[in-house]
């Protein structure tokens, strides 16, 4: 999808210079895509990095001279001259002009967005035939938008805003070459869908089969000699907020199962205002997702967006000293149960929610799924809270937000009829509280399998059953 969008933008034959913004978290493959587009369309690519303006202009001129095969590179003293020359590459035909890591350049040249805006204004006035396709890349979407807000209004010129996302769970399994669905969930719970982790950080070391998973963890993510071991720290080291220690504590609390701001604050013993600030910063950086409770929209629940951070703070963080002393095997033996309950199980639950909205067939639910979230169904005062792992809402006959399904997920447990009874009770409680449950399908999602009574209920059309094979290979 990202490749097609970039190629369409770079090769657009219509007259007029255009601007594209490409963003995404680190190691998602932005640079790989941009370099490939530059090669495919004979475009110009420049990898910016933090440096003094004069040094950057010198490097840019050297690269420009190589691209144009000039006898001598230009001597640019100002960004105005450099930007005009770069955009002039599109005078004859559509030409992608790609500047990667753009925010690093703005750090030493704050006026650069305004310079680009001025160059576009001149082009649109006097050289409307120009077909430069300038692509600026780097950072999260919020960071890129912030660079182009205010007086420059550069964001209004952008005809492409592309977010390079991690692979989803099915794409990740194919990328890692994993055929076993259960193994695919386990690996995804460690490395998620970040493509660079396989090549750059573990040197293409992949688990050969489900029996190799434990050994793979010990020789990669719990191995201080492998770059993946340090990556979770690097994700937070890049943040500039004042209290990094509080961020670590908040992530530990979330990895332990606390999801609301109040639960997180109580878990780490700090004021709600302090933890709310840290949660907002981590969310802004794309490291946390904030989602409304399925049944109480005013209640926000947080989950860790990057699986490697969840693994780090549930498994590795408490045992860092032992791991760094080459005791990974013993650490993993003692932490394996924590991995299953605090890392793999929540990851599996999220994959089930993703399946419900992205892969479930058109006949799976009595409506078009739009959202899937976790929530707590509460009945009369004093009654036990009923947690629902997968509450699917969607459109039914033009009515949005209709409850289509309530589901439970169990990663390491064979599900049976008592799970269905629990879902039926939850539906009864929700119906009593005013929720329309007339078309809601009970659903059980298991990483192990289902008992005979539950299979019999499925045959009678009373419950939807989803195992890991269906999660990865079926609707």
CSV table of C-alpha atoms in Angstrom, one decimal:
chain,number,residue,atom,x,y,z
A,1,UNK,CA,0.0,0.0,0.0
A,2,UNK,CA,2.7,2.5,1.0
A,3,UNK,CA,4.8,1.6,-2.1
A,4,UNK,CA,1.9,2.1,-4.5
A,5,UNK,CA,1.0,5.5,-2.9
A,6,UNK,CA,4.6,6.7,-3.1
A,7,UNK,CA,5.1,5.6,-6.7
A,8,UNK,CA,1.8,7.2,-7.8
A,9,UNK,CA,2.8,10.4,-6.1
A,10,UNK,CA,6.4,10.4,-7.5
A,11,UNK,CA,5.3,9.7,-11.1
A,12,UNK,CA,2.2,11.8,-11.3
A,13,UNK,CA,2.5,13.4,-14.8
A,14,UNK,CA,0.3,16.4,-14.1
A,15,UNK,CA,1.9,19.8,-14.1
A,16,UNK,CA,2.6,21.6,-10.9
A,17,UNK,CA,5.2,21.0,-8.1
A,18,UNK,CA,3.8,18.9,-5.3
A,19,UNK,CA,4.7,18.1,-1.7
A,20,UNK,CA,4.5,14.8,0.2
A,21,UNK,CA,5.0,14.1,3.9
A,22,UNK,CA,6.1,10.6,5.0
A,23,UNK,CA,6.2,9.8,8.7
A,24,UNK,CA,6.3,6.8,11.0
A,25,UNK,CA,8.1,5.4,14.0
A,26,UNK,CA,11.7,4.4,13.7
A,27,UNK,CA,12.7,1.2,12.0
A,28,UNK,CA,9.5,0.8,10.1
A,29,UNK,CA,11.2,0.8,6.7
A,30,UNK,CA,10.7,4.4,5.7
A,31,UNK,CA,14.3,4.8,4.4
A,32,UNK,CA,14.1,1.5,2.5
A,33,UNK,CA,10.9,2.6,0.7
A,34,UNK,CA,12.2,6.1,-0.1
A,35,UNK,CA,15.5,4.9,-1.5
A,36,UNK,CA,13.7,2.3,-3.6
A,37,UNK,CA,11.4,5.0,-5.0
A,38,UNK,CA,14.3,7.3,-5.8
A,39,UNK,CA,16.0,4.4,-7.7
A,40,UNK,CA,12.9,3.4,-9.6
A,41,UNK,CA,12.0,6.9,-10.7
A,42,UNK,CA,15.6,8.3,-11.2
A,43,UNK,CA,15.0,10.7,-8.4
A,44,UNK,CA,17.2,12.5,-5.9
A,45,UNK,CA,17.6,11.1,-2.3
A,46,UNK,CA,19.4,12.9,0.6
A,47,UNK,CA,19.7,11.4,4.1
A,48,UNK,CA,19.8,14.3,6.4
A,49,UNK,CA,21.2,14.2,10.0
A,50,UNK,CA,21.8,16.7,12.8
A,51,UNK,CA,24.7,18.9,11.8
A,52,UNK,CA,25.6,22.6,11.4
A,53,UNK,CA,23.8,24.2,8.5
A,54,UNK,CA,27.0,24.9,6.6
A,55,UNK,CA,28.0,21.2,6.8
A,56,UNK,CA,24.6,20.0,5.7
A,57,UNK,CA,24.5,22.3,2.7
A,58,UNK,CA,28.0,21.1,1.8
A,59,UNK,CA,26.9,17.4,2.0
A,60,UNK,CA,23.7,18.2,0.1
A,61,UNK,CA,25.7,20.0,-2.7
A,62,UNK,CA,28.1,17.0,-3.0
A,63,UNK,CA,25.2,14.6,-3.4
A,64,UNK,CA,23.5,17.0,-5.8
A,65,UNK,CA,26.6,17.1,-7.9
A,66,UNK,CA,26.9,13.4,-8.0
A,67,UNK,CA,23.2,13.1,-9.1
A,68,UNK,CA,23.5,15.7,-11.9
A,69,UNK,CA,27.0,14.5,-12.9
A,70,UNK,CA,28.3,18.0,-12.7
A,71,UNK,CA,32.0,18.7,-13.1
A,72,UNK,CA,32.0,20.5,-9.8
A,73,UNK,CA,29.3,20.6,-7.0
A,74,UNK,CA,27.5,23.9,-6.4
A,75,UNK,CA,28.6,26.1,-3.5
A,76,UNK,CA,25.4,26.8,-1.6
A,77,UNK,CA,25.5,29.4,1.2
A,78,UNK,CA,21.8,29.5,1.8
A,79,UNK,CA,18.9,27.1,1.9
A,80,UNK,CA,17.1,29.3,-0.6
A,81,UNK,CA,19.6,28.4,-3.3
A,82,UNK,CA,19.6,24.7,-2.4
A,83,UNK,CA,15.8,24.4,-2.4
A,84,UNK,CA,15.5,26.2,-5.7
A,85,UNK,CA,18.0,24.0,-7.4
A,86,UNK,CA,16.5,20.8,-6.0
A,87,UNK,CA,13.0,21.7,-7.2
A,88,UNK,CA,14.4,22.7,-10.6
A,89,UNK,CA,15.1,18.9,-11.1
A,90,UNK,CA,11.4,18.7,-11.9
A,91,UNK,CA,11.4,21.2,-14.7
A,92,UNK,CA,11.4,18.6,-17.5
A,93,UNK,CA,9.5,15.6,-16.1
A,94,UNK,CA,8.1,14.3,-12.8
A,95,UNK,CA,11.0,13.8,-10.5
A,96,UNK,CA,11.0,12.7,-6.8
A,97,UNK,CA,13.2,14.9,-4.6
A,98,UNK,CA,13.5,13.1,-1.3
A,99,UNK,CA,14.9,14.5,1.9
A,100,UNK,CA,14.9,11.9,4.7
A,101,UNK,CA,15.2,12.7,8.4
A,102,UNK,CA,13.9,16.2,7.7
A,103,UNK,CA,13.3,17.2,11.3
A,104,UNK,CA,17.0,16.8,12.0
A,105,UNK,CA,17.7,19.5,9.4
A,106,UNK,CA,15.1,21.8,10.9
A,107,UNK,CA,16.8,21.6,14.2
A,108,UNK,CA,19.8,23.5,12.9
A,109,UNK,CA,17.9,25.5,10.3
A,110,UNK,CA,14.5,26.5,11.9
A,111,UNK,CA,13.5,28.6,8.9
A,112,UNK,CA,13.7,25.7,6.4
A,113,UNK,CA,10.0,25.0,6.3
A,114,UNK,CA,9.4,28.7,5.5
A,115,UNK,CA,12.1,28.6,2.8
A,116,UNK,CA,10.4,25.6,1.1
A,117,UNK,CA,7.0,27.4,1.3
A,118,UNK,CA,8.5,30.4,-0.4
A,119,UNK,CA,10.0,28.3,-3.1
A,120,UNK,CA,6.7,26.7,-3.8
A,121,UNK,CA,4.9,30.0,-4.0
A,122,UNK,CA,7.4,31.2,-6.6
A,123,UNK,CA,7.0,28.0,-8.6
A,124,UNK,CA,3.3,28.2,-8.6
A,125,UNK,CA,3.4,31.8,-9.9
A,126,UNK,CA,6.1,31.6,-12.6
A,127,UNK,CA,6.9,27.9,-13.4
A,128,UNK,CA,3.6,26.1,-13.3
A,129,UNK,CA,4.9,23.4,-15.6
A,130,UNK,CA,7.4,22.3,-12.9
A,131,UNK,CA,6.7,18.7,-11.7
A,132,UNK,CA,9.0,18.3,-8.8
A,133,UNK,CA,7.7,15.8,-6.3
A,134,UNK,CA,9.3,16.8,-3.0
A,135,UNK,CA,9.0,14.2,-0.3
A,136,UNK,CA,10.0,15.1,3.3
A,137,UNK,CA,10.3,12.3,5.7
A,138,UNK,CA,11.0,11.6,9.3
A,139,UNK,CA,9.5,11.2,12.8
A,140,UNK,CA,6.0,10.6,14.0
A,141,UNK,CA,3.0,12.3,12.2
A,142,UNK,CA,2.5,14.7,15.1
A,143,UNK,CA,6.2,15.8,14.8
A,144,UNK,CA,5.9,16.3,11.1
A,145,UNK,CA,2.7,18.3,11.4
A,146,UNK,CA,4.2,20.4,14.2
A,147,UNK,CA,7.0,21.4,11.9
A,148,UNK,CA,4.6,22.7,9.3
A,149,UNK,CA,2.1,24.5,11.5
A,150,UNK,CA,2.0,28.2,12.1
A,151,UNK,CA,3.0,31.0,9.8
A,152,UNK,CA,4.7,28.8,7.1
A,153,UNK,CA,1.4,26.9,6.3
A,154,UNK,CA,3.5,24.4,4.5
A,155,UNK,CA,1.1,21.6,5.6
A,156,UNK,CA,-1.6,23.1,3.3
A,157,UNK,CA,0.6,22.3,0.3
A,158,UNK,CA,1.0,18.6,1.0
A,159,UNK,CA,-1.0,16.5,-1.4
A,160,UNK,CA,0.3,13.3,0.2
A,161,UNK,CA,0.5,12.5,3.9
A,162,UNK,CA,1.7,8.9,4.3
A,163,UNK,CA,2.2,7.1,7.6
A,164,UNK,CA,4.5,4.0,7.3
A,165,UNK,CA,3.0,1.6,9.7
A,166,UNK,CA,4.4,-1.7,11.2
A,167,UNK,CA,3.3,-4.9,9.6
A,168,UNK,CA,0.1,-6.3,11.0
A,169,UNK,CA,0.2,-9.8,12.6
A,170,UNK,CA,-0.4,-11.7,9.4
A,171,UNK,CA,2.1,-9.7,7.4
A,172,UNK,CA,4.7,-10.1,10.2
A,173,UNK,CA,4.3,-13.9,10.2
A,174,UNK,CA,5.0,-13.9,6.4
A,175,UNK,CA,7.9,-11.5,6.8
A,176,UNK,CA,9.5,-13.7,9.5
A,177,UNK,CA,8.8,-16.9,7.5
A,178,UNK,CA,6.7,-18.4,10.3
A,179,UNK,CA,4.1,-21.0,9.5
A,180,UNK,CA,3.0,-22.1,12.9
A,181,UNK,CA,0.2,-19.7,14.1
A,182,UNK,CA,1.0,-20.2,17.8
A,183,UNK,CA,4.7,-19.5,17.2
A,184,UNK,CA,3.7,-16.4,15.1
A,185,UNK,CA,1.8,-15.0,18.1
A,186,UNK,CA,4.7,-15.6,20.4
A,187,UNK,CA,7.2,-13.9,18.1
A,188,UNK,CA,4.9,-11.0,17.4
A,189,UNK,CA,4.5,-10.6,21.2
A,190,UNK,CA,8.3,-9.9,21.3
A,191,UNK,CA,9.1,-8.0,18.1
A,192,UNK,CA,5.7,-6.9,16.8
A,193,UNK,CA,5.6,-5.8,13.2
A,194,UNK,CA,8.8,-3.8,12.9
A,195,UNK,CA,10.6,-5.0,9.9
A,196,UNK,CA,14.1,-3.8,10.8
A,197,UNK,CA,14.2,-6.0,13.9
A,198,UNK,CA,14.7,-9.1,11.8
A,199,UNK,CA,17.5,-7.9,9.6
A,200,UNK,CA,19.3,-5.2,11.5
A,201,UNK,CA,18.9,-6.3,15.1
A,202,UNK,CA,18.9,-10.1,15.1
A,203,UNK,CA,20.8,-10.7,11.8
A,204,UNK,CA,17.9,-12.9,10.3
A,205,UNK,CA,17.9,-15.2,13.3
A,206,UNK,CA,14.4,-16.6,13.3
A,207,UNK,CA,13.0,-19.5,15.4
A,208,UNK,CA,13.0,-22.7,13.3
A,209,UNK,CA,9.9,-24.1,14.8
A,210,UNK,CA,7.7,-23.8,18.0
A,211,UNK,CA,10.3,-25.9,20.0
A,212,UNK,CA,13.0,-23.3,19.2
A,213,UNK,CA,11.1,-20.3,20.6
A,214,UNK,CA,12.6,-20.5,24.1
A,215,UNK,CA,16.2,-20.8,22.8
A,216,UNK,CA,15.5,-18.0,20.2
A,217,UNK,CA,14.4,-15.6,23.0
A,218,UNK,CA,17.6,-16.4,25.0
A,219,UNK,CA,19.9,-15.9,22.0
A,220,UNK,CA,18.3,-12.7,20.8
A,221,UNK,CA,16.2,-10.4,23.0
A,222,UNK,CA,17.8,-11.6,26.2
A,223,UNK,CA,21.3,-11.5,24.8
A,224,UNK,CA,23.3,-8.4,25.6
A,225,UNK,CA,25.6,-9.1,22.6
A,226,UNK,CA,22.6,-8.7,20.2
A,227,UNK,CA,21.3,-5.2,19.3
A,228,UNK,CA,17.7,-6.2,19.9
A,229,UNK,CA,18.5,-6.4,23.6
A,230,UNK,CA,19.2,-2.7,23.8
A,231,UNK,CA,16.4,-1.5,21.4
A,232,UNK,CA,13.7,-1.0,24.1
A,233,UNK,CA,16.0,1.2,26.0
A,234,UNK,CA,16.8,3.2,22.9
A,235,UNK,CA,13.1,3.8,22.2
A,236,UNK,CA,12.8,5.6,25.5
A,237,UNK,CA,16.3,7.2,25.4
A,238,UNK,CA,15.1,9.2,22.4
A,239,UNK,CA,12.4,10.9,24.4
A,240,UNK,CA,13.2,14.3,25.8
A,241,UNK,CA,10.7,14.4,28.7
A,242,UNK,CA,12.1,15.2,32.1
A,243,UNK,CA,11.3,12.1,34.1
A,244,UNK,CA,12.3,9.0,32.1
A,245,UNK,CA,12.2,6.9,35.3
A,246,UNK,CA,8.5,7.6,35.7
A,247,UNK,CA,7.9,6.5,32.2
A,248,UNK,CA,9.6,3.2,32.9
A,249,UNK,CA,7.4,2.8,36.0
A,250,UNK,CA,4.3,3.6,34.1
A,251,UNK,CA,5.2,1.0,31.4
A,252,UNK,CA,5.9,-1.6,34.1
A,253,UNK,CA,2.4,-0.9,35.6
A,254,UNK,CA,0.7,-1.2,32.2
A,255,UNK,CA,2.7,-4.4,31.4
A,256,UNK,CA,1.4,-5.8,34.7
A,257,UNK,CA,-2.2,-5.3,33.6
A,258,UNK,CA,-3.1,-1.8,34.9
A,259,UNK,CA,-4.8,0.1,32.1
A,260,UNK,CA,-6.6,3.2,33.4
A,261,UNK,CA,-4.8,6.3,34.6
A,262,UNK,CA,-6.0,5.8,38.1
A,263,UNK,CA,-4.9,2.1,38.2
A,264,UNK,CA,-1.4,3.1,36.8
A,265,UNK,CA,-1.0,6.0,39.3
A,266,UNK,CA,-2.0,3.7,42.2
A,267,UNK,CA,0.3,1.0,41.0
A,268,UNK,CA,3.4,3.2,41.0
A,269,UNK,CA,2.4,5.4,44.0
A,270,UNK,CA,2.3,8.8,42.3
A,271,UNK,CA,-0.2,11.6,41.8
A,272,UNK,CA,-2.7,11.1,39.0
A,273,UNK,CA,-1.6,14.5,37.5
A,274,UNK,CA,2.0,13.3,37.3
A,275,UNK,CA,1.2,10.0,35.6
A,276,UNK,CA,-1.3,11.7,33.3
A,277,UNK,CA,1.5,13.9,31.9
A,278,UNK,CA,3.8,11.0,31.3
A,279,UNK,CA,1.0,9.0,29.6
A,280,UNK,CA,0.3,11.9,27.3
A,281,UNK,CA,3.9,12.2,26.3
A,282,UNK,CA,4.3,8.5,25.6
A,283,UNK,CA,1.0,8.5,23.6
A,284,UNK,CA,2.2,11.5,21.6
A,285,UNK,CA,5.4,9.7,20.8
A,286,UNK,CA,3.4,6.7,19.5
A,287,UNK,CA,4.6,4.4,22.3
A,288,UNK,CA,1.1,4.0,23.9
A,289,UNK,CA,-2.3,3.7,22.5
A,290,UNK,CA,-5.2,5.3,24.4
A,291,UNK,CA,-8.6,3.7,23.8
A,292,UNK,CA,-12.1,4.2,25.3
A,293,UNK,CA,-13.6,1.4,27.3
A,294,UNK,CA,-16.1,-0.5,25.1
A,295,UNK,CA,-19.0,0.2,27.5
A,296,UNK,CA,-17.9,3.4,29.3
A,297,UNK,CA,-16.5,5.7,26.6
A,298,UNK,CA,-15.4,8.3,29.1
A,299,UNK,CA,-13.0,5.8,30.7
A,300,UNK,CA,-9.6,5.7,28.8
A,301,UNK,CA,-7.6,2.5,28.8
A,302,UNK,CA,-3.9,2.5,27.8
A,303,UNK,CA,-1.9,-0.3,26.1
A,304,UNK,CA,1.7,-0.4,25.0
A,305,UNK,CA,1.9,0.1,21.3
A,306,UNK,CA,5.3,-1.4,20.7
A,307,UNK,CA,5.4,-5.1,21.8
A,308,UNK,CA,9.1,-5.0,22.4
A,309,UNK,CA,8.5,-2.4,25.2
A,310,UNK,CA,5.9,-4.6,26.7
A,311,UNK,CA,8.3,-7.5,26.7
A,312,UNK,CA,11.1,-5.3,28.1
A,313,UNK,CA,9.0,-4.0,31.1
A,314,UNK,CA,7.3,-7.3,32.0
A,315,UNK,CA,10.2,-9.7,31.5
A,316,UNK,CA,13.6,-8.1,31.0
A,317,UNK,CA,13.5,-5.0,33.1
A,318,UNK,CA,13.2,-6.7,36.5
A,319,UNK,CA,16.1,-9.0,35.6
A,320,UNK,CA,18.5,-6.7,33.8
A,321,UNK,CA,21.5,-7.4,36.1
A,322,UNK,CA,21.2,-11.1,35.8
A,323,UNK,CA,20.8,-11.0,32.0
A,324,UNK,CA,23.8,-8.8,31.6
A,325,UNK,CA,25.8,-11.4,33.6
A,326,UNK,CA,24.9,-14.0,30.9
A,327,UNK,CA,22.2,-15.7,33.0
A,328,UNK,CA,19.5,-15.5,30.3
A,329,UNK,CA,18.6,-19.2,30.4
A,330,UNK,CA,17.8,-19.1,34.2
A,331,UNK,CA,16.0,-15.7,33.8
A,332,UNK,CA,13.8,-17.0,31.0
A,333,UNK,CA,13.0,-20.1,32.9
A,334,UNK,CA,11.7,-18.1,35.9
A,335,UNK,CA,10.1,-15.4,33.7
A,336,UNK,CA,8.4,-17.8,31.1
A,337,UNK,CA,5.1,-17.8,33.0
A,338,UNK,CA,5.1,-14.0,33.2
A,339,UNK,CA,5.7,-13.8,29.5
A,340,UNK,CA,2.7,-16.0,28.8
A,341,UNK,CA,0.4,-14.1,31.2
A,342,UNK,CA,1.6,-10.5,30.9
A,343,UNK,CA,3.0,-10.4,27.3
A,344,UNK,CA,1.6,-13.1,25.1
A,345,UNK,CA,-1.9,-13.2,26.5
A,346,UNK,CA,-2.5,-9.4,26.1
A,347,UNK,CA,-0.9,-9.5,22.7
A,348,UNK,CA,-3.1,-12.4,21.6
A,349,UNK,CA,-6.2,-10.5,22.8
A,350,UNK,CA,-5.2,-7.5,20.7
A,351,UNK,CA,-4.6,-9.7,17.7
A,352,UNK,CA,-8.2,-11.1,18.2
A,353,UNK,CA,-9.5,-7.5,18.2
A,354,UNK,CA,-7.5,-6.8,15.0
A,355,UNK,CA,-8.9,-9.9,13.4
A,356,UNK,CA,-12.4,-8.9,14.2
A,357,UNK,CA,-12.2,-5.6,12.4
A,358,UNK,CA,-9.7,-6.5,9.6
A,359,UNK,CA,-10.2,-10.1,8.7
A,360,UNK,CA,-13.5,-11.5,9.9
A,361,UNK,CA,-15.8,-12.5,7.0
A,362,UNK,CA,-18.8,-10.5,6.0
A,363,UNK,CA,-21.1,-13.1,7.5
A,364,UNK,CA,-19.2,-13.5,10.8
A,365,UNK,CA,-21.2,-10.8,12.6
A,366,UNK,CA,-24.7,-9.4,11.9
A,367,UNK,CA,-23.3,-6.1,10.7
A,368,UNK,CA,-20.1,-4.4,9.4
A,369,UNK,CA,-17.5,-4.3,12.1
A,370,UNK,CA,-15.9,-0.9,12.8
A,371,UNK,CA,-14.2,-1.1,16.2
A,372,UNK,CA,-13.1,-3.8,18.6
A,373,UNK,CA,-12.2,-2.9,22.2
A,374,UNK,CA,-12.0,-4.3,25.7
A,375,UNK,CA,-14.4,-3.2,28.3
A,376,UNK,CA,-16.0,-3.9,31.7
A,377,UNK,CA,-19.7,-4.7,32.0
A,378,UNK,CA,-21.1,-3.6,35.3
A,379,UNK,CA,-24.5,-4.5,36.6
A,380,UNK,CA,-26.3,-3.4,39.8
A,381,UNK,CA,-24.3,-2.1,42.7
A,382,UNK,CA,-22.3,-4.8,44.4
A,383,UNK,CA,-22.3,-7.1,41.5
A,384,UNK,CA,-19.0,-8.5,40.2
A,385,UNK,CA,-17.5,-6.6,37.2
A,386,UNK,CA,-17.5,-8.7,34.0
A,387,UNK,CA,-14.5,-8.1,31.8
A,388,UNK,CA,-15.0,-8.5,28.0
A,389,UNK,CA,-11.8,-8.8,25.9
A,390,UNK,CA,-13.3,-8.3,22.4
A,391,UNK,CA,-16.4,-6.1,22.2
A,392,UNK,CA,-17.1,-5.5,18.5
A,393,UNK,CA,-19.2,-2.6,17.4
A,394,UNK,CA,-20.3,-1.7,13.9
A,395,UNK,CA,-22.9,-0.6,11.4
A,396,UNK,CA,-26.3,-2.3,11.1
A,397,UNK,CA,-28.8,-1.0,8.6
A,398,UNK,CA,-27.2,2.5,8.8
A,399,UNK,CA,-27.0,2.5,12.6
A,400,UNK,CA,-23.4,3.0,13.8
A,401,UNK,CA,-22.0,1.7,17.1
A,402,UNK,CA,-24.3,-1.3,17.4
A,403,UNK,CA,-22.9,-4.1,19.6
A,404,UNK,CA,-22.1,-7.0,17.3
A,405,UNK,CA,-20.2,-9.3,19.6
A,406,UNK,CA,-18.8,-9.8,23.0
A,407,UNK,CA,-15.8,-12.1,23.4
A,408,UNK,CA,-13.3,-13.7,25.8
A,409,UNK,CA,-9.7,-14.5,24.9
A,410,UNK,CA,-7.6,-17.2,26.6
A,411,UNK,CA,-4.0,-17.7,25.4
A,412,UNK,CA,-3.0,-20.7,27.5
A,413,UNK,CA,-6.4,-22.2,28.4
A,414,UNK,CA,-8.7,-24.6,26.6
A,415,UNK,CA,-12.1,-22.9,26.6
A,416,UNK,CA,-15.4,-24.7,27.3
A,417,UNK,CA,-19.0,-24.2,28.1
A,418,UNK,CA,-18.5,-22.1,31.2
A,419,UNK,CA,-16.8,-19.4,29.2
A,420,UNK,CA,-20.0,-19.2,27.0
A,421,UNK,CA,-22.1,-19.0,30.1
A,422,UNK,CA,-20.0,-16.1,31.3
A,423,UNK,CA,-20.5,-14.3,28.0
A,424,UNK,CA,-24.3,-14.9,28.2
A,425,UNK,CA,-24.3,-13.4,31.7
A,426,UNK,CA,-22.3,-10.4,30.4
A,427,UNK,CA,-24.9,-9.9,27.6
A,428,UNK,CA,-27.7,-10.1,30.2
A,429,UNK,CA,-26.0,-7.5,32.3
A,430,UNK,CA,-25.4,-5.2,29.4
A,431,UNK,CA,-29.0,-5.7,28.2
A,432,UNK,CA,-30.3,-4.7,31.6
A,433,UNK,CA,-28.2,-1.6,31.6
A,434,UNK,CA,-29.8,-0.4,28.3
A,435,UNK,CA,-27.3,-1.8,25.7
A,436,UNK,CA,-29.0,-3.3,22.6
A,437,UNK,CA,-27.7,-6.9,22.6
A,438,UNK,CA,-30.3,-8.4,20.3
A,439,UNK,CA,-27.7,-9.2,17.6
A,440,UNK,CA,-24.6,-9.6,19.7
A,441,UNK,CA,-22.7,-12.9,19.0
A,442,UNK,CA,-20.9,-14.5,21.9
A,443,UNK,CA,-17.3,-15.3,20.8
A,444,UNK,CA,-14.5,-17.4,22.3
A,445,UNK,CA,-10.9,-16.9,21.2
A,446,UNK,CA,-8.3,-19.5,22.3
A,447,UNK,CA,-4.7,-20.1,21.7
A,448,UNK,CA,-5.0,-23.8,22.8
A,449,UNK,CA,-8.4,-24.9,21.6
A,450,UNK,CA,-12.0,-25.7,22.7
A,451,UNK,CA,-13.7,-28.4,24.7
A,452,UNK,CA,-16.4,-30.7,23.2
A,453,UNK,CA,-19.4,-28.9,24.8
A,454,UNK,CA,-18.3,-25.6,23.3
A,455,UNK,CA,-17.8,-27.2,19.9
A,456,UNK,CA,-21.3,-28.6,20.2
A,457,UNK,CA,-22.6,-25.1,21.0
A,458,UNK,CA,-20.8,-23.8,17.9
A,459,UNK,CA,-22.5,-26.5,15.8
A,460,UNK,CA,-25.8,-25.2,17.0
A,461,UNK,CA,-24.9,-21.7,16.0
A,462,UNK,CA,-24.8,-20.4,19.6
A,463,UNK,CA,-21.2,-19.2,19.7
A,464,UNK,CA,-18.3,-18.0,17.4
A,465,UNK,CA,-15.0,-19.9,18.0
A,466,UNK,CA,-11.7,-18.5,16.8
A,467,UNK,CA,-8.5,-20.4,17.3
A,468,UNK,CA,-5.0,-19.4,16.2
A,469,UNK,CA,-5.3,-21.1,12.8
A,470,UNK,CA,-8.4,-19.1,12.0
A,471,UNK,CA,-6.8,-16.0,13.3
A,472,UNK,CA,-4.0,-16.3,10.7
A,473,UNK,CA,-5.6,-18.1,7.9
A,474,UNK,CA,-9.4,-17.7,7.8
A,475,UNK,CA,-12.2,-15.2,8.0
